[in-house]
Short mmCIF file of C-alpha atoms in Angstrom, two decimals:
data_model
loop_
_atom_site.label_atom_id
_atom_site.label_comp_id
_atom_site.label_asym_id
_atom_site.label_seq_id
_atom_site.Cartn_x
_atom_site.Cartn_y
_atom_site.Cartn_z
CA MET A 732 -22.42 8.87 6.55
CA ALA A 733 -22.95 9.32 2.85
CA ALA A 734 -21.42 6.39 0.97
CA SER A 735 -18.94 8.61 -0.85
CA ALA A 736 -17.66 10.06 2.42
CA LEU A 737 -17.52 6.90 4.52
CA PRO A 738 -13.93 5.94 5.40
CA LYS A 739 -12.58 2.43 5.03
CA PHE A 740 -12.58 0.33 8.20
CA SER A 741 -8.82 0.78 8.60
CA ASP A 742 -9.39 4.54 8.71
CA LEU A 743 -12.22 4.55 11.26
CA TYR A 744 -9.95 6.11 13.86
CA GLU A 745 -10.22 9.28 11.77
CA LEU A 746 -14.02 9.24 11.95
CA LYS A 747 -14.20 11.71 14.83
CA GLU A 748 -12.40 14.34 12.75
CA GLU A 749 -14.52 13.47 9.73
CA LEU A 750 -17.70 14.04 11.73
CA GLY A 751 -16.49 17.49 12.70
CA SER A 752 -17.96 18.80 9.44
CA VAL A 753 -21.44 17.48 10.29
CA THR A 754 -23.37 20.56 11.39
CA GLY A 755 -27.02 19.79 10.65
CA GLY A 756 -27.91 18.01 13.89
CA GLU A 757 -30.07 14.92 14.21
CA LEU A 758 -32.33 13.81 11.36
CA PHE A 759 -35.27 13.20 13.71
CA GLU A 760 -35.02 16.71 15.16
CA ASP A 761 -34.97 18.16 11.65
CA ILE A 762 -38.09 16.23 10.65
CA VAL A 763 -40.23 17.68 13.45
CA ALA A 764 -39.14 21.19 12.46
CA ARG A 765 -40.29 20.78 8.85
CA GLU A 766 -43.48 22.34 7.53
CA PHE A 767 -44.18 19.27 5.40
CA TYR A 768 -43.30 15.60 5.96
CA SER A 769 -44.71 12.71 3.95
CA GLU A 770 -44.19 9.01 3.41
CA ALA A 771 -42.15 9.92 0.34
CA ASP A 772 -39.86 12.00 2.55
CA ALA A 773 -39.45 9.01 4.86
CA SER A 774 -38.55 6.92 1.81
CA ASN A 775 -35.90 9.45 0.81
CA CYS A 776 -34.39 9.40 4.31
CA MET A 777 -34.38 5.61 4.42
CA GLN A 778 -32.78 5.35 0.99
CA GLN A 779 -29.83 7.45 2.17
CA ILE A 780 -29.51 5.40 5.36
CA ILE A 781 -29.58 2.10 3.47
CA GLU A 782 -27.09 3.36 0.89
CA SER A 783 -24.60 4.08 3.66
CA VAL A 784 -25.33 0.77 5.37
CA ASN A 785 -24.88 -1.02 2.05
CA TYR A 786 -21.51 0.69 1.57
CA CYS A 787 -20.47 -0.47 5.04
CA HIS A 788 -21.58 -4.02 4.32
CA GLN A 789 -19.79 -4.09 0.97
CA ASN A 790 -16.64 -3.31 2.95
CA ASN A 791 -17.53 -5.96 5.56
CA ILE A 792 -18.30 -3.39 8.26
CA VAL A 793 -21.24 -3.88 10.63
CA HIS A 794 -22.27 -0.72 12.51
CA ARG A 795 -24.15 -2.53 15.34
CA ASP A 796 -25.65 0.63 16.85
CA LEU A 797 -27.95 2.20 14.27
CA LYS A 798 -30.53 4.42 15.99
CA PRO A 799 -31.96 7.96 15.63
CA GLU A 800 -29.13 9.52 17.66
CA ASN A 801 -26.65 8.23 15.08
CA LEU A 802 -28.43 9.67 12.04
CA LEU A 803 -27.07 13.16 11.43
CA LEU A 804 -27.40 15.78 8.69
CA ALA A 805 -24.38 17.13 6.85
CA SER A 806 -25.58 20.72 7.19
CA LYS A 807 -28.59 22.84 8.14
CA SER A 808 -29.44 23.36 4.47
CA LYS A 809 -32.75 22.03 3.20
CA GLY A 810 -32.27 18.56 1.74
CA ALA A 811 -28.90 18.02 3.45
CA ALA A 812 -27.48 14.51 3.19
CA VAL A 813 -28.14 12.00 5.96
CA LYS A 814 -24.97 10.55 7.48
CA LEU A 815 -24.28 7.66 9.82
CA ALA A 816 -22.41 8.53 13.00
CA ASP A 817 -20.72 6.83 15.97
CA PHE A 818 -18.84 3.80 14.72
CA GLY A 819 -17.65 3.01 18.26
CA LEU A 820 -19.28 -0.43 18.20
CA ALA A 821 -18.52 -1.16 14.54
CA ILE A 822 -16.83 -4.46 13.72
CA GLU A 823 -15.19 -6.00 10.69
CA VAL A 824 -16.67 -9.31 9.58
CA GLN A 825 -15.41 -12.02 7.28
CA ASN A 826 -17.72 -11.96 4.29
CA ASP A 827 -21.21 -13.18 5.27
CA GLN A 828 -20.21 -15.78 7.86
CA PRO A 829 -22.09 -15.10 11.14
CA GLN A 830 -20.11 -15.21 14.39
CA TRP A 831 -20.72 -14.26 18.00
CA PHE A 832 -19.13 -10.83 18.38
CA GLY A 833 -20.54 -10.08 21.82
CA PHE A 834 -23.61 -8.26 23.09
CA ALA A 835 -23.66 -4.73 21.67
CA GLY A 836 -26.23 -2.11 20.70
CA THR A 837 -29.18 -0.17 22.09
CA PRO A 838 -32.14 -2.13 23.60
CA GLY A 839 -34.99 -1.12 21.27
CA TYR A 840 -32.87 -1.68 18.15
CA LEU A 841 -31.25 -5.01 19.03
CA SER A 842 -31.99 -7.92 16.71
CA PRO A 843 -33.44 -11.28 17.84
CA GLU A 844 -30.19 -13.12 17.10
CA VAL A 845 -28.17 -10.78 19.32
CA LEU A 846 -30.67 -11.16 22.16
CA ARG A 847 -30.46 -14.95 21.79
CA LYS A 848 -26.65 -14.69 21.84
CA GLU A 849 -26.45 -16.45 18.50
CA PRO A 850 -23.87 -15.87 15.74
CA TYR A 851 -24.72 -12.71 13.82
CA GLY A 852 -23.50 -10.46 11.04
CA LYS A 853 -24.65 -7.73 8.68
CA ALA A 854 -28.33 -8.55 9.14
CA VAL A 855 -28.35 -6.88 12.59
CA ASP A 856 -28.02 -3.49 10.88
CA ILE A 857 -31.00 -4.25 8.65
CA TRP A 858 -33.13 -5.10 11.68
CA ALA A 859 -32.24 -1.73 13.21
CA CYS A 860 -33.12 -0.04 9.91
CA GLY A 861 -36.53 -1.71 10.08
CA VAL A 862 -37.12 -0.27 13.55
CA ILE A 863 -36.01 3.17 12.35
CA LEU A 864 -38.27 2.99 9.29
CA TYR A 865 -41.26 2.08 11.45
CA ILE A 866 -40.58 5.13 13.63
CA LEU A 867 -40.10 7.39 10.60
CA LEU A 868 -43.61 6.52 9.43
CA VAL A 869 -45.64 6.82 12.64
CA GLY A 870 -43.41 8.42 15.27
CA TYR A 871 -43.21 5.51 17.72
CA PRO A 872 -41.26 2.20 17.76
CA PRO A 873 -42.57 -1.26 16.81
CA PHE A 874 -41.33 -2.78 20.07
CA TRP A 875 -41.93 -1.01 23.36
CA ASP A 876 -42.17 -1.90 27.04
CA GLU A 877 -40.86 -0.23 30.18
CA ASP A 878 -39.75 -3.66 31.35
CA GLN A 879 -36.64 -4.65 29.42
CA ASN A 880 -37.29 -8.39 29.69
CA ARG A 881 -40.74 -7.99 28.14
CA LEU A 882 -39.26 -5.71 25.47
CA TYR A 883 -36.68 -8.36 24.59
CA SER A 884 -39.40 -11.03 24.44
CA GLN A 885 -41.31 -8.91 21.92
CA ILE A 886 -38.21 -8.50 19.78
CA LYS A 887 -37.19 -12.17 19.87
CA SER A 888 -40.67 -13.23 18.74
CA GLY A 889 -40.99 -10.41 16.21
CA ALA A 890 -44.24 -9.35 17.89
CA PHE A 891 -45.28 -6.08 16.27
CA ASP A 892 -48.28 -4.88 14.30
CA TYR A 893 -49.70 -1.92 12.40
CA PRO A 894 -52.38 -0.33 14.63
CA SER A 895 -55.26 1.68 13.24
CA PRO A 896 -55.78 4.52 12.51
CA GLU A 897 -52.19 5.76 12.13
CA TRP A 898 -51.14 2.89 9.87
CA ASP A 899 -54.27 3.04 7.71
CA THR A 900 -52.73 5.79 5.59
CA VAL A 901 -49.37 4.05 5.10
CA THR A 902 -48.96 2.25 1.77
CA PRO A 903 -48.74 -1.57 1.58
CA GLU A 904 -45.31 -1.24 -0.04
CA ALA A 905 -43.91 0.55 3.02
CA LYS A 906 -45.27 -2.16 5.31
CA ASN A 907 -43.85 -4.82 3.01
CA LEU A 908 -40.36 -3.36 3.35
CA ILE A 909 -40.70 -3.17 7.14
CA ASN A 910 -41.79 -6.81 7.22
CA ALA A 911 -38.77 -7.77 5.12
CA MET A 912 -36.43 -5.88 7.47
CA LEU A 913 -38.04 -7.12 10.69
CA THR A 914 -37.90 -10.78 9.71
CA VAL A 915 -36.85 -12.74 12.79
CA CYS A 916 -34.70 -15.25 10.91
CA PRO A 917 -31.57 -13.32 9.81
CA SER A 918 -30.92 -15.56 6.80
CA ARG A 919 -34.37 -14.64 5.43
CA ARG A 920 -34.07 -10.95 6.24
CA ILE A 921 -33.70 -8.57 3.30
CA THR A 922 -30.16 -7.31 2.63
CA ALA A 923 -29.17 -3.68 2.16
CA ALA A 924 -28.56 -4.24 -1.56
CA GLU A 925 -31.98 -5.86 -1.95
CA ALA A 926 -33.68 -3.11 0.04
CA LEU A 927 -32.33 -0.49 -2.36
CA LYS A 928 -34.19 -2.32 -5.15
CA HIS A 929 -37.47 -2.43 -3.23
CA PRO A 930 -40.26 -0.48 -5.02
CA TRP A 931 -40.89 1.73 -1.98
CA ILE A 932 -37.28 2.92 -2.25
CA CYS A 933 -36.43 2.93 -5.95
CA GLN A 934 -39.91 3.80 -7.26
CA ARG A 935 -40.76 6.39 -4.62
CA GLU A 936 -42.53 8.82 -6.95
CA ARG A 937 -44.96 6.12 -8.05
CA VAL A 938 -45.41 4.18 -4.81
CA ALA A 939 -44.97 6.35 -1.70
CA SER A 940 -47.71 8.70 -0.51
CA MET A 941 -47.12 12.46 -0.72
CA VAL A 942 -49.71 13.32 1.95
CA HIS A 943 -48.43 15.34 4.91
CA ARG A 944 -48.22 13.19 8.07
CA GLN A 945 -48.97 15.66 10.86
CA GLU A 946 -49.82 12.92 13.36
CA THR A 947 -46.42 11.33 12.74
CA VAL A 948 -44.68 14.64 13.36
CA GLU A 949 -46.55 15.13 16.64
CA CYS A 950 -45.69 11.60 17.78
CA LEU A 951 -42.07 12.12 16.76
CA LYS A 952 -41.88 15.22 18.95
CA LYS A 953 -42.93 13.14 21.96
CA PHE A 954 -40.59 10.33 20.93
CA ASN A 955 -37.66 12.75 20.66
CA ALA A 956 -38.44 14.24 24.06
CA ARG A 957 -38.55 10.80 25.71
CA ARG A 958 -35.24 9.63 24.28
CA LYS A 959 -33.54 12.93 25.16
CA LEU A 960 -34.76 12.54 28.74
CA LYS A 961 -33.46 8.97 28.84
CA THR A 962 -30.06 10.17 27.65
CA VAL A 963 -29.91 12.85 30.34
CA LEU A 964 -30.94 10.38 33.05
CA ALA A 965 -28.39 7.83 31.86
CA CYS A 966 -25.63 10.45 31.97
CA LEU A 967 -26.75 11.49 35.45
CA VAL A 968 -26.69 7.92 36.74
CA LYS A 969 -23.25 7.39 35.21
CA ALA A 970 -21.93 10.59 36.81
CA ILE A 971 -23.31 9.59 40.22
CA PHE A 972 -21.75 6.14 39.90
CA GLU A 973 -18.38 7.59 38.92
CA VAL A 974 -18.40 10.01 41.86
CA ALA A 975 -19.37 7.24 44.26
CA TYR A 976 -16.67 4.95 42.87
CA ALA A 977 -14.05 7.69 43.16
CA SER A 978 -15.07 8.37 46.77
CA VAL A 979 -14.74 4.69 47.68
CA ALA A 980 -11.39 4.43 45.91
CA CYS A 981 -10.04 7.47 47.77
CA SER A 982 -11.11 6.04 51.13
CA LEU A 983 -9.31 2.74 50.65
CA PRO A 984 -5.99 2.41 52.52
CA THR A 985 -2.79 2.30 50.50
CA TYR A 986 -0.03 -0.19 51.22
#
């Protein structure tokens, strides 16, 4: 959500009603419908995301489930504000002291420290932002494998790169910010406040490229289609499981 509209942690139970005014749909779906999308546009999107994350962190809130599905637009108007959604896994932390809060999040966006079941804190949101930024620039994620164990191994080792030719047209400053966000050691990872001061964010007009990224848009369309299919399949599996469980429960004798 926009920083000015984000409720305090004690008011998060009202978030569902607050989100009722969000009518613009998903950010990633909006991007693929645009006639023009550049690195500078990606910078603008990321600035809004980080501003909201920074507001959360200033209030000792960790979202824990940042991903494309939870990046919504306030309205269908051009240039509508990007808002964070779904605080169902959000936690309140004590300052910057890492703790083990349990395993939570979405596989491709989980940080190395969570996968290692180590104490964690605000830095997990920054890792997820790094994954999102990577996708915003080329349309596919930095870590990917159909096998979840191999995917987690990639993440824990921070094994990603910038393949040619799609990354050849991305500025060094953008890659520098991604590197800072996807730093395996959480204590060395850039913070939200620091990210807002990064040249690629605060000096966008001078640093970020204004060239239309058609290849990114095409890749994003495929990426959106895959994640939508995964969501449908997950819902189907859940429904089948619930029906099966209900059938078994009904067949058990009562005493």
